[in-house]
PDB file of C-alpha atoms in Angstrom:
ATOM      1  CA  MET A   1      42.821  16.781  19.298  1.00  0.00           C
ATOM      2  CA  ALA A   2      39.335  16.672  20.637  1.00  0.00           C
ATOM      3  CA  ALA A   3      38.460  19.723  18.962  1.00  0.00           C
ATOM      4  CA  THR A   4      39.819  18.474  15.501  1.00  0.00           C
ATOM      5  CA  LEU A   5      37.805  14.894  16.485  1.00  0.00           C
ATOM      6  CA  ALA A   6      34.483  17.252  16.781  1.00  0.00           C
ATOM      7  CA  THR A   7      35.306  19.159  13.700  1.00  0.00           C
ATOM      8  CA  VAL A   8      35.248  16.150  11.549  1.00  0.00           C
ATOM      9  CA  LEU A   9      32.147  14.463  13.113  1.00  0.00           C
ATOM     10  CA  LEU A  10      30.424  17.827  12.516  1.00  0.00           C
ATOM     11  CA  PHE A  11      31.239  17.888   8.869  1.00  0.00           C
ATOM     12  CA  ALA A  12      30.679  14.123   8.594  1.00  0.00           C
ATOM     13  CA  ALA A  13      27.077  14.423   9.638  1.00  0.00           C
ATOM     14  CA  LEU A  14      26.676  17.394   7.558  1.00  0.00           C
ATOM     15  CA  ALA A  15      27.752  15.631   4.573  1.00  0.00           C
ATOM     16  CA  TRP A  16      25.795  12.085   5.382  1.00  0.00           C
ATOM     17  CA  PRO A  17      22.561  12.527   3.643  1.00  0.00           C
ATOM     18  CA  ALA A  18      19.605  12.189   5.630  1.00  0.00           C
ATOM     19  CA  ALA A  19      16.950   9.589   5.511  1.00  0.00           C
ATOM     20  CA  PRO A  20      14.015  10.226   3.039  1.00  0.00           C
ATOM     21  CA  TRP A  21      11.115  10.869   4.644  1.00  0.00           C
ATOM     22  CA  THR A  22       8.432   7.985   3.682  1.00  0.00           C
ATOM     23  CA  ILE A  23       5.177   7.669   3.157  1.00  0.00           C
ATOM     24  CA  SER A  24       3.863   4.052   2.215  1.00  0.00           C
ATOM     25  CA  CYS A  25       0.388   4.269   0.442  1.00  0.00           C
ATOM     26  CA  VAL A  26      -2.040   1.759   1.176  1.00  0.00           C
ATOM     27  CA  GLY A  27      -5.198   1.156  -1.273  1.00  0.00           C
ATOM     28  CA  ASP A  28      -6.723  -0.653  -4.109  1.00  0.00           C
ATOM     29  CA  SER A  29      -6.541  -0.578  -7.956  1.00  0.00           C
ATOM     30  CA  ILE A  30      -6.980   3.205  -7.421  1.00  0.00           C
ATOM     31  CA  THR A  31      -3.820   3.484  -5.568  1.00  0.00           C
ATOM     32  CA  GLU A  32      -1.985   1.030  -7.365  1.00  0.00           C
ATOM     33  CA  GLU A  33      -2.697   3.027 -10.833  1.00  0.00           C
ATOM     34  CA  GLY A  34      -6.340   2.212 -11.604  1.00  0.00           C
ATOM     35  CA  GLY A  35      -7.739   4.869 -14.754  1.00  0.00           C
ATOM     36  CA  ALA A  36      -3.882   6.037 -14.736  1.00  0.00           C
ATOM     37  CA  SER A  37      -1.542   5.520 -17.829  1.00  0.00           C
ATOM     38  CA  SER A  38       1.028   3.835 -16.159  1.00  0.00           C
ATOM     39  CA  SER A  39       2.214   3.495 -12.062  1.00  0.00           C
ATOM     40  CA  ASP A  40       4.219   6.648 -13.088  1.00  0.00           C
ATOM     41  CA  ASP A  41       0.914   8.604 -13.216  1.00  0.00           C
ATOM     42  CA  ALA A  42      -0.741   7.303 -10.672  1.00  0.00           C
ATOM     43  CA  TYR A  43      -1.018   9.563  -7.225  1.00  0.00           C
ATOM     44  CA  PRO A  44       1.662   8.339  -4.973  1.00  0.00           C
ATOM     45  CA  ALA A  45       4.215   8.917  -7.781  1.00  0.00           C
ATOM     46  CA  VAL A  46       2.843  12.182  -8.660  1.00  0.00           C
ATOM     47  CA  LEU A  47       2.718  13.109  -4.716  1.00  0.00           C
ATOM     48  CA  GLU A  48       6.408  12.006  -4.863  1.00  0.00           C
ATOM     49  CA  GLY A  49       7.309  14.395  -7.353  1.00  0.00           C
ATOM     50  CA  LEU A  50       5.561  17.512  -5.907  1.00  0.00           C
ATOM     51  CA  LEU A  51       7.032  16.996  -2.510  1.00  0.00           C
ATOM     52  CA  GLY A  52      10.587  16.860  -4.454  1.00  0.00           C
ATOM     53  CA  SER A  53      13.608  15.846  -2.449  1.00  0.00           C
ATOM     54  CA  GLY A  54      13.745  14.352   0.956  1.00  0.00           C
ATOM     55  CA  PHE A  55      10.934  12.433   0.271  1.00  0.00           C
ATOM     56  CA  GLU A  56       9.800   9.072  -0.812  1.00  0.00           C
ATOM     57  CA  VAL A  57       6.283   7.781  -1.863  1.00  0.00           C
ATOM     58  CA  LYS A  58       5.603   4.198  -2.172  1.00  0.00           C
ATOM     59  CA  ASN A  59       2.734   2.350  -3.373  1.00  0.00           C
ATOM     60  CA  PHE A  60       1.506  -0.440  -2.336  1.00  0.00           C
ATOM     61  CA  GLY A  61      -2.137  -0.531  -4.118  1.00  0.00           C
ATOM     62  CA  ARG A  62      -3.932  -3.569  -5.001  1.00  0.00           C
ATOM     63  CA  SER A  63      -6.405  -3.845  -7.635  1.00  0.00           C
ATOM     64  CA  GLY A  64      -9.316  -5.869  -5.897  1.00  0.00           C
ATOM     65  CA  ALA A  65      -8.296  -5.345  -2.008  1.00  0.00           C
ATOM     66  CA  THR A  66     -10.734  -5.261   0.332  1.00  0.00           C
ATOM     67  CA  MET A  67     -10.486  -3.998   4.020  1.00  0.00           C
ATOM     68  CA  MET A  68     -13.202  -6.525   5.152  1.00  0.00           C
ATOM     69  CA  GLU A  69     -11.795 -10.116   5.646  1.00  0.00           C
ATOM     70  CA  ILE A  70     -12.914 -11.613   2.471  1.00  0.00           C
ATOM     71  CA  GLU A  71     -10.994 -14.867   1.656  1.00  0.00           C
ATOM     72  CA  GLY A  72      -8.717 -14.551  -1.506  1.00  0.00           C
ATOM     73  CA  GLU A  73      -9.825 -10.374  -1.408  1.00  0.00           C
ATOM     74  CA  SER A  74      -8.653  -8.937   2.118  1.00  0.00           C
ATOM     75  CA  TYR A  75      -5.709  -6.739   1.638  1.00  0.00           C
ATOM     76  CA  ARG A  76      -3.966  -8.441   3.934  1.00  0.00           C
ATOM     77  CA  ASP A  77      -4.182 -11.704   2.180  1.00  0.00           C
ATOM     78  CA  ARG A  78      -1.846  -9.902  -0.655  1.00  0.00           C
ATOM     79  CA  ASP A  79       1.797  -9.341  -1.053  1.00  0.00           C
ATOM     80  CA  GLU A  80       1.503  -5.713  -0.997  1.00  0.00           C
ATOM     81  CA  TYR A  81       0.393  -6.085   2.463  1.00  0.00           C
ATOM     82  CA  GLU A  82       4.072  -7.596   3.888  1.00  0.00           C
ATOM     83  CA  GLU A  83       5.905  -5.139   1.652  1.00  0.00           C
ATOM     84  CA  ALA A  84       4.064  -2.341   3.186  1.00  0.00           C
ATOM     85  CA  LEU A  85       4.846  -3.349   6.669  1.00  0.00           C
ATOM     86  CA  GLU A  86       8.591  -4.027   5.418  1.00  0.00           C
ATOM     87  CA  SER A  87       8.850   0.029   4.161  1.00  0.00           C
ATOM     88  CA  GLU A  88       9.868   1.294   7.211  1.00  0.00           C
ATOM     89  CA  PRO A  89       7.448   4.399   6.619  1.00  0.00           C
ATOM     90  CA  ASP A  90       6.732   7.529   8.583  1.00  0.00           C
ATOM     91  CA  VAL A  91       3.722   8.200   7.391  1.00  0.00           C
ATOM     92  CA  VAL A  92       0.820   5.648   5.815  1.00  0.00           C
ATOM     93  CA  THR A  93      -2.378   6.378   4.092  1.00  0.00           C
ATOM     94  CA  ILE A  94      -4.763   4.296   3.992  1.00  0.00           C
ATOM     95  CA  MET A  95      -7.719   4.127   1.330  1.00  0.00           C
ATOM     96  CA  LEU A  96     -10.057   0.927   1.342  1.00  0.00           C
ATOM     97  CA  GLY A  97     -13.558   0.246   1.070  1.00  0.00           C
ATOM     98  CA  THR A  98     -14.296   0.692  -2.786  1.00  0.00           C
ATOM     99  CA  ASN A  99     -14.270  -3.256  -3.360  1.00  0.00           C
ATOM    100  CA  ASP A 100     -15.938  -3.652   0.281  1.00  0.00           C
ATOM    101  CA  ALA A 101     -18.938  -1.723  -1.240  1.00  0.00           C
ATOM    102  CA  LYS A 102     -19.658  -4.438  -4.414  1.00  0.00           C
ATOM    103  CA  GLY A 103     -22.869  -5.903  -4.423  1.00  0.00           C
ATOM    104  CA  GLU A 104     -21.459  -9.037  -4.399  1.00  0.00           C
ATOM    105  CA  PHE A 105     -20.034  -8.640  -0.719  1.00  0.00           C
ATOM    106  CA  TRP A 106     -22.031  -5.755   1.163  1.00  0.00           C
ATOM    107  CA  GLY A 107     -25.433  -7.420   2.318  1.00  0.00           C
ATOM    108  CA  THR A 108     -24.827 -11.088   0.637  1.00  0.00           C
ATOM    109  CA  LEU A 109     -21.768 -12.805   1.445  1.00  0.00           C
ATOM    110  CA  ILE A 110     -20.679 -10.789   4.827  1.00  0.00           C
ATOM    111  CA  ASP A 111     -22.827 -10.698   7.682  1.00  0.00           C
ATOM    112  CA  ASP A 112     -22.510  -6.876   9.516  1.00  0.00           C
ATOM    113  CA  PRO A 113     -20.252  -5.825   7.243  1.00  0.00           C
ATOM    114  CA  GLU A 114     -19.967  -2.024   8.959  1.00  0.00           C
ATOM    115  CA  ASP A 115     -18.873  -3.580  11.878  1.00  0.00           C
ATOM    116  CA  GLN A 116     -16.639  -5.520  10.102  1.00  0.00           C
ATOM    117  CA  TYR A 117     -15.346  -2.890   8.233  1.00  0.00           C
ATOM    118  CA  VAL A 118     -14.485  -0.582  11.114  1.00  0.00           C
ATOM    119  CA  GLU A 119     -13.065  -3.418  13.390  1.00  0.00           C
ATOM    120  CA  SER A 120     -10.770  -4.765  10.129  1.00  0.00           C
ATOM    121  CA  TYR A 121      -9.760  -0.677   9.812  1.00  0.00           C
ATOM    122  CA  VAL A 122      -8.658  -0.347  13.267  1.00  0.00           C
ATOM    123  CA  ASP A 123      -6.589  -3.226  13.340  1.00  0.00           C
ATOM    124  CA  LEU A 124      -4.869  -2.809  10.161  1.00  0.00           C
ATOM    125  CA  ILE A 125      -3.990   0.986  11.979  1.00  0.00           C
ATOM    126  CA  ALA A 126      -2.832  -0.870  15.023  1.00  0.00           C
ATOM    127  CA  THR A 127      -0.476  -3.464  12.908  1.00  0.00           C
ATOM    128  CA  PHE A 128       1.114  -0.028  11.347  1.00  0.00           C
ATOM    129  CA  GLN A 129       0.987   1.978  14.379  1.00  0.00           C
ATOM    130  CA  ALA A 130       3.181  -0.943  16.357  1.00  0.00           C
ATOM    131  CA  LEU A 131       6.309  -0.975  13.729  1.00  0.00           C
ATOM    132  CA  ASP A 132       9.534   0.257  14.749  1.00  0.00           C
ATOM    133  CA  THR A 133       9.415   3.602  12.779  1.00  0.00           C
ATOM    134  CA  LYS A 134       5.866   4.279  14.709  1.00  0.00           C
ATOM    135  CA  PRO A 135       4.445   5.926  11.583  1.00  0.00           C
ATOM    136  CA  ARG A 136       1.676   8.176  11.868  1.00  0.00           C
ATOM    137  CA  VAL A 137      -1.422   6.499   9.726  1.00  0.00           C
ATOM    138  CA  VAL A 138      -4.017   8.466   8.068  1.00  0.00           C
ATOM    139  CA  ALA A 139      -7.459   7.372   7.155  1.00  0.00           C
ATOM    140  CA  MET A 140      -8.257   8.468   3.745  1.00  0.00           C
ATOM    141  CA  ILE A 141     -11.912   8.647   2.429  1.00  0.00           C
ATOM    142  CA  PRO A 142     -12.327   6.989  -1.103  1.00  0.00           C
ATOM    143  CA  VAL A 143     -12.631   8.901  -4.389  1.00  0.00           C
ATOM    144  CA  PRO A 144     -16.870   9.368  -5.034  1.00  0.00           C
ATOM    145  CA  GLN A 145     -18.029   6.837  -7.842  1.00  0.00           C
ATOM    146  CA  LEU A 146     -19.270   8.728 -11.094  1.00  0.00           C
ATOM    147  CA  GLU A 147     -21.039   6.343 -12.879  1.00  0.00           C
ATOM    148  CA  GLU A 148     -22.941   2.884 -12.244  1.00  0.00           C
ATOM    149  CA  SER A 149     -21.142  -0.134 -13.377  1.00  0.00           C
ATOM    150  CA  SER A 150     -21.939  -4.221 -13.169  1.00  0.00           C
ATOM    151  CA  LYS A 151     -20.136  -4.291  -9.674  1.00  0.00           C
ATOM    152  CA  TRP A 152     -21.648  -0.765  -8.253  1.00  0.00           C
ATOM    153  CA  PRO A 153     -24.839   0.470  -8.112  1.00  0.00           C
ATOM    154  CA  ASP A 154     -25.998   3.698  -9.700  1.00  0.00           C
ATOM    155  CA  SER A 155     -23.775   6.898  -8.998  1.00  0.00           C
ATOM    156  CA  ASP A 156     -26.560   8.971  -8.131  1.00  0.00           C
ATOM    157  CA  VAL A 157     -28.174   6.850  -5.575  1.00  0.00           C
ATOM    158  CA  ILE A 158     -25.058   6.310  -4.186  1.00  0.00           C
ATOM    159  CA  ASN A 159     -23.882  10.017  -3.700  1.00  0.00           C
ATOM    160  CA  GLU A 160     -27.097  11.674  -3.091  1.00  0.00           C
ATOM    161  CA  ALA A 161     -29.520   9.084  -1.422  1.00  0.00           C
ATOM    162  CA  SER A 162     -30.215   9.334   2.437  1.00  0.00           C
ATOM    163  CA  ARG A 163     -28.967   6.478   5.062  1.00  0.00           C
ATOM    164  CA  ASP A 164     -32.484   5.623   5.341  1.00  0.00           C
ATOM    165  CA  SER A 165     -33.285   5.086   1.949  1.00  0.00           C
ATOM    166  CA  CYS A 166     -31.662   1.612   2.463  1.00  0.00           C
ATOM    167  CA  PHE A 167     -34.269   0.128   4.307  1.00  0.00           C
ATOM    168  CA  VAL A 168     -36.837   0.905   1.280  1.00  0.00           C
ATOM    169  CA  ILE A 169     -34.692   0.510  -2.137  1.00  0.00           C
ATOM    170  CA  PRO A 170     -32.862  -3.015  -3.060  1.00  0.00           C
ATOM    171  CA  ALA A 171     -29.587  -3.591  -2.263  1.00  0.00           C
ATOM    172  CA  ARG A 172     -28.892  -3.749  -5.991  1.00  0.00           C
ATOM    173  CA  GLU A 173     -30.109  -0.511  -6.587  1.00  0.00           C
ATOM    174  CA  PHE A 174     -28.762   1.495  -3.612  1.00  0.00           C
ATOM    175  CA  ASN A 175     -25.428   0.977  -2.027  1.00  0.00           C
ATOM    176  CA  TYR A 176     -25.926   1.922   1.441  1.00  0.00           C
ATOM    177  CA  PHE A 177     -22.584   0.525   2.357  1.00  0.00           C
ATOM    178  CA  LEU A 178     -20.877   2.788  -0.255  1.00  0.00           C
ATOM    179  CA  GLN A 179     -22.979   6.024   1.074  1.00  0.00           C
ATOM    180  CA  ILE A 180     -22.042   5.642   4.407  1.00  0.00           C
ATOM    181  CA  LEU A 181     -18.195   4.923   3.902  1.00  0.00           C
ATOM    182  CA  PRO A 182     -17.338   8.362   5.296  1.00  0.00           C
ATOM    183  CA  ASP A 183     -18.844   8.268   8.225  1.00  0.00           C
ATOM    184  CA  LEU A 184     -17.098   4.833   8.982  1.00  0.00           C
ATOM    185  CA  VAL A 185     -13.823   6.265   8.272  1.00  0.00           C
ATOM    186  CA  ALA A 186     -15.070   8.908  10.511  1.00  0.00           C
ATOM    187  CA  ASP A 187     -15.783   6.726  13.098  1.00  0.00           C
ATOM    188  CA  VAL A 188     -12.554   4.395  12.712  1.00  0.00           C
ATOM    189  CA  ALA A 189     -10.422   7.651  12.918  1.00  0.00           C
ATOM    190  CA  ALA A 190     -11.864   9.003  16.449  1.00  0.00           C
ATOM    191  CA  GLN A 191     -11.056   4.694  17.262  1.00  0.00           C
ATOM    192  CA  SER A 192      -7.696   4.980  16.441  1.00  0.00           C
ATOM    193  CA  ASN A 193      -6.875   8.890  17.277  1.00  0.00           C
ATOM    194  CA  ILE A 194      -5.709   9.149  13.876  1.00  0.00           C
ATOM    195  CA  ASP A 195      -6.731  11.988  11.128  1.00  0.00           C
ATOM    196  CA  VAL A 196      -8.905  11.539   8.137  1.00  0.00           C
ATOM    197  CA  ILE A 197      -8.107  13.039   4.734  1.00  0.00           C
ATOM    198  CA  ASP A 198     -11.420  13.152   2.181  1.00  0.00           C
ATOM    199  CA  MET A 199     -10.343  12.115  -1.075  1.00  0.00           C
ATOM    200  CA  ARG A 200     -13.502  13.276  -2.773  1.00  0.00           C
ATOM    201  CA  VAL A 201     -12.574  16.973  -2.430  1.00  0.00           C
ATOM    202  CA  PRO A 202     -10.544  17.554  -5.614  1.00  0.00           C
ATOM    203  CA  PHE A 203     -12.673  15.768  -7.584  1.00  0.00           C
ATOM    204  CA  GLY A 204     -15.798  18.608  -6.773  1.00  0.00           C
ATOM    205  CA  ASP A 205     -19.177  17.806  -6.083  1.00  0.00           C
ATOM    206  CA  PRO A 206     -20.538  16.550  -8.250  1.00  0.00           C
ATOM    207  CA  PRO A 207     -17.842  14.710  -9.091  1.00  0.00           C
ATOM    208  CA  ASP A 208     -16.140  16.233 -12.574  1.00  0.00           C
ATOM    209  CA  GLU A 209     -15.894  13.068 -15.388  1.00  0.00           C
ATOM    210  CA  ASP A 210     -12.599  15.212 -16.845  1.00  0.00           C
ATOM    211  CA  TYR A 211     -11.146  13.298 -14.002  1.00  0.00           C
ATOM    212  CA  TYR A 212     -12.391   9.524 -14.494  1.00  0.00           C
ATOM    213  CA  LYS A 213     -11.094   6.841 -16.654  1.00  0.00           C
ATOM    214  CA  ASP A 214     -14.336   4.712 -16.285  1.00  0.00           C
ATOM    215  CA  GLY A 215     -16.777   5.477 -13.527  1.00  0.00           C
ATOM    216  CA  ILE A 216     -14.823   4.446 -10.697  1.00  0.00           C
ATOM    217  CA  HIS A 217     -10.963   4.867 -11.599  1.00  0.00           C
ATOM    218  CA  PRO A 218      -9.600   7.968 -11.577  1.00  0.00           C
ATOM    219  CA  ASN A 219      -7.440   9.085 -14.876  1.00  0.00           C
ATOM    220  CA  ASP A 220      -4.304  11.301 -15.255  1.00  0.00           C
ATOM    221  CA  ASP A 221      -5.787  14.290 -14.304  1.00  0.00           C
ATOM    222  CA  GLY A 222      -8.042  12.986 -11.540  1.00  0.00           C
ATOM    223  CA  ASN A 223      -4.697  11.257 -10.105  1.00  0.00           C
ATOM    224  CA  GLU A 224      -2.728  14.701 -10.657  1.00  0.00           C
ATOM    225  CA  ALA A 225      -5.771  16.410  -8.441  1.00  0.00           C
ATOM    226  CA  MET A 226      -5.351  13.542  -6.194  1.00  0.00           C
ATOM    227  CA  ALA A 227      -1.879  14.058  -5.406  1.00  0.00           C
ATOM    228  CA  ALA A 228      -2.413  17.935  -4.871  1.00  0.00           C
ATOM    229  CA  HIS A 229      -4.644  17.778  -2.585  1.00  0.00           C
ATOM    230  CA  LEU A 230      -2.882  14.808  -0.666  1.00  0.00           C
ATOM    231  CA  SER A 231       0.354  16.882  -0.399  1.00  0.00           C
ATOM    232  CA  THR A 232      -1.929  19.782   0.677  1.00  0.00           C
ATOM    233  CA  GLU A 233      -3.378  17.885   3.355  1.00  0.00           C
ATOM    234  CA  LEU A 234      -0.490  15.974   4.784  1.00  0.00           C
ATOM    235  CA  SER A 235       1.134  19.063   4.809  1.00  0.00           C
ATOM    236  CA  ARG A 236      -1.623  20.902   7.003  1.00  0.00           C
ATOM    237  CA  LEU A 237      -1.777  17.977   9.320  1.00  0.00           C
ATOM    238  CA  GLY A 238       1.937  18.330   9.817  1.00  0.00           C
ATOM    239  CA  LEU A 239       2.857  15.231   8.711  1.00  0.00           C
ATOM    240  CA  LEU A 240       5.786  16.189   5.814  1.00  0.00           C
ATOM    241  CA  ALA A 241       8.196  16.089   9.108  1.00  0.00           C
ATOM    242  CA  PRO A 242       8.729  14.668  12.280  1.00  0.00           C
ATOM    243  CA  ALA A 243       5.961  16.872  14.552  1.00  0.00           C
ATOM    244  CA  THR A 244       3.469  16.262  17.533  1.00  0.00           C
ATOM    245  CA  TYR A 245       0.273  16.926  16.496  1.00  0.00           C
ATOM    246  CA  ALA A 246      -3.665  16.562  17.377  1.00  0.00           C
ATOM    247  CA  PRO A 247      -5.951  14.629  15.127  1.00  0.00           C
ATOM    248  CA  THR A 248      -8.807  15.988  13.464  1.00  0.00           C
ATOM    249  CA  TYR A 249     -11.389  13.064  13.022  1.00  0.00           C
ATOM    250  CA  ALA A 250     -13.737  15.370  10.628  1.00  0.00           C
ATOM    251  CA  PRO A 251     -12.796  15.303   7.121  1.00  0.00           C
ATOM    252  CA  THR A 252     -12.543  18.597   4.986  1.00  0.00           C
ATOM    253  CA  PRO A 253     -15.365  20.171   3.792  1.00  0.00           C
ATOM    254  CA  ARG A 254     -16.170  19.119   0.093  1.00  0.00           C
ATOM    255  CA  PRO A 255     -16.289  22.328  -2.560  1.00  0.00           C
ATOM    256  CA  ALA A 256     -19.260  23.411  -4.460  1.00  0.00           C
ATOM    257  CA  ASN A 257     -16.759  22.765  -7.852  1.00  0.00           C
ATOM    258  CA  SER A 258     -14.122  20.861  -8.758  1.00  0.00           C
ATOM    259  CA  ARG A 259     -10.739  22.426  -9.150  1.00  0.00           C
ATOM    260  CA  THR A 260      -8.156  22.349 -11.667  1.00  0.00           C
ATOM    261  CA  VAL A 261      -4.452  21.137 -10.538  1.00  0.00           C
ATOM    262  CA  ASP A 262      -1.606  22.257 -12.911  1.00  0.00           C
ATOM    263  CA  LYS A 263       1.300  19.991 -11.488  1.00  0.00           C
ATOM    264  CA  ALA A 264       4.071  21.802 -13.433  1.00  0.00           C
ATOM    265  CA  HIS A 265       3.165  25.430 -10.945  1.00  0.00           C
ATOM    266  CA  TYR A 266       2.120  23.260  -7.926  1.00  0.00           C
ATOM    267  CA  THR A 267       4.014  24.446  -4.740  1.00  0.00           C
ATOM    268  CA  VAL A 268       4.004  22.147  -1.299  1.00  0.00           C
ATOM    269  CA  ASN A 269       4.310  24.572   1.760  1.00  0.00           C
ATOM    270  CA  ILE A 270       6.274  22.607   4.086  1.00  0.00           C
TER     271      ILE A 270
END
């Protein structure tokens, strides 16, 4: 009788489908869908397709959202924040900061934006880490800016100028805050003891314009490249299955040239 019961329980366990490994993507319009043709073409949806069965990638991006506590703009003031908290995630990726770097916020509306960005980021990470599912959180360096716009300054200055230049170039011509985001994200990761994924990498250096819809938002090809890079990095960090890992605060090195990603022929090694 005991043997029969054990056999029944074994077959029941084998037949019962395992819960999907849930990855919740937190971000702004670049995560929501930005320059993609639709939400199905945004990098979270493409990532889910790359990973295949057993994985669920949820998109909690919100256009215009900031990391800093700016009234009406902060990610924490948006419905997507509450939805992300309730998503029962195993992994949370966070890519926020592009909107914080707008001229209307940095150096004008916000005092000490660097400190506030880091403090808000560390607090957001701690909130997710305290969830019942104890998700592993990853900080992501935002994608590079391709060209200037009315909201962001000249891209050449953003991507190439030195930190010290901010003291001699007006804020509207040189966005010091966007320039130092990689350093700030690394500081956040070190304080929170989590990993960093550099989302500048798939765009190349300098960024490949074929990956953009406009100066800031990746198109379908850009989102495809982001998803491929993200899947590779999550696998490398051991975040595609339960595992014990040592965080690496330094982002991945940037390649000299952009790479082409063919989703149909891309395989993720898990």
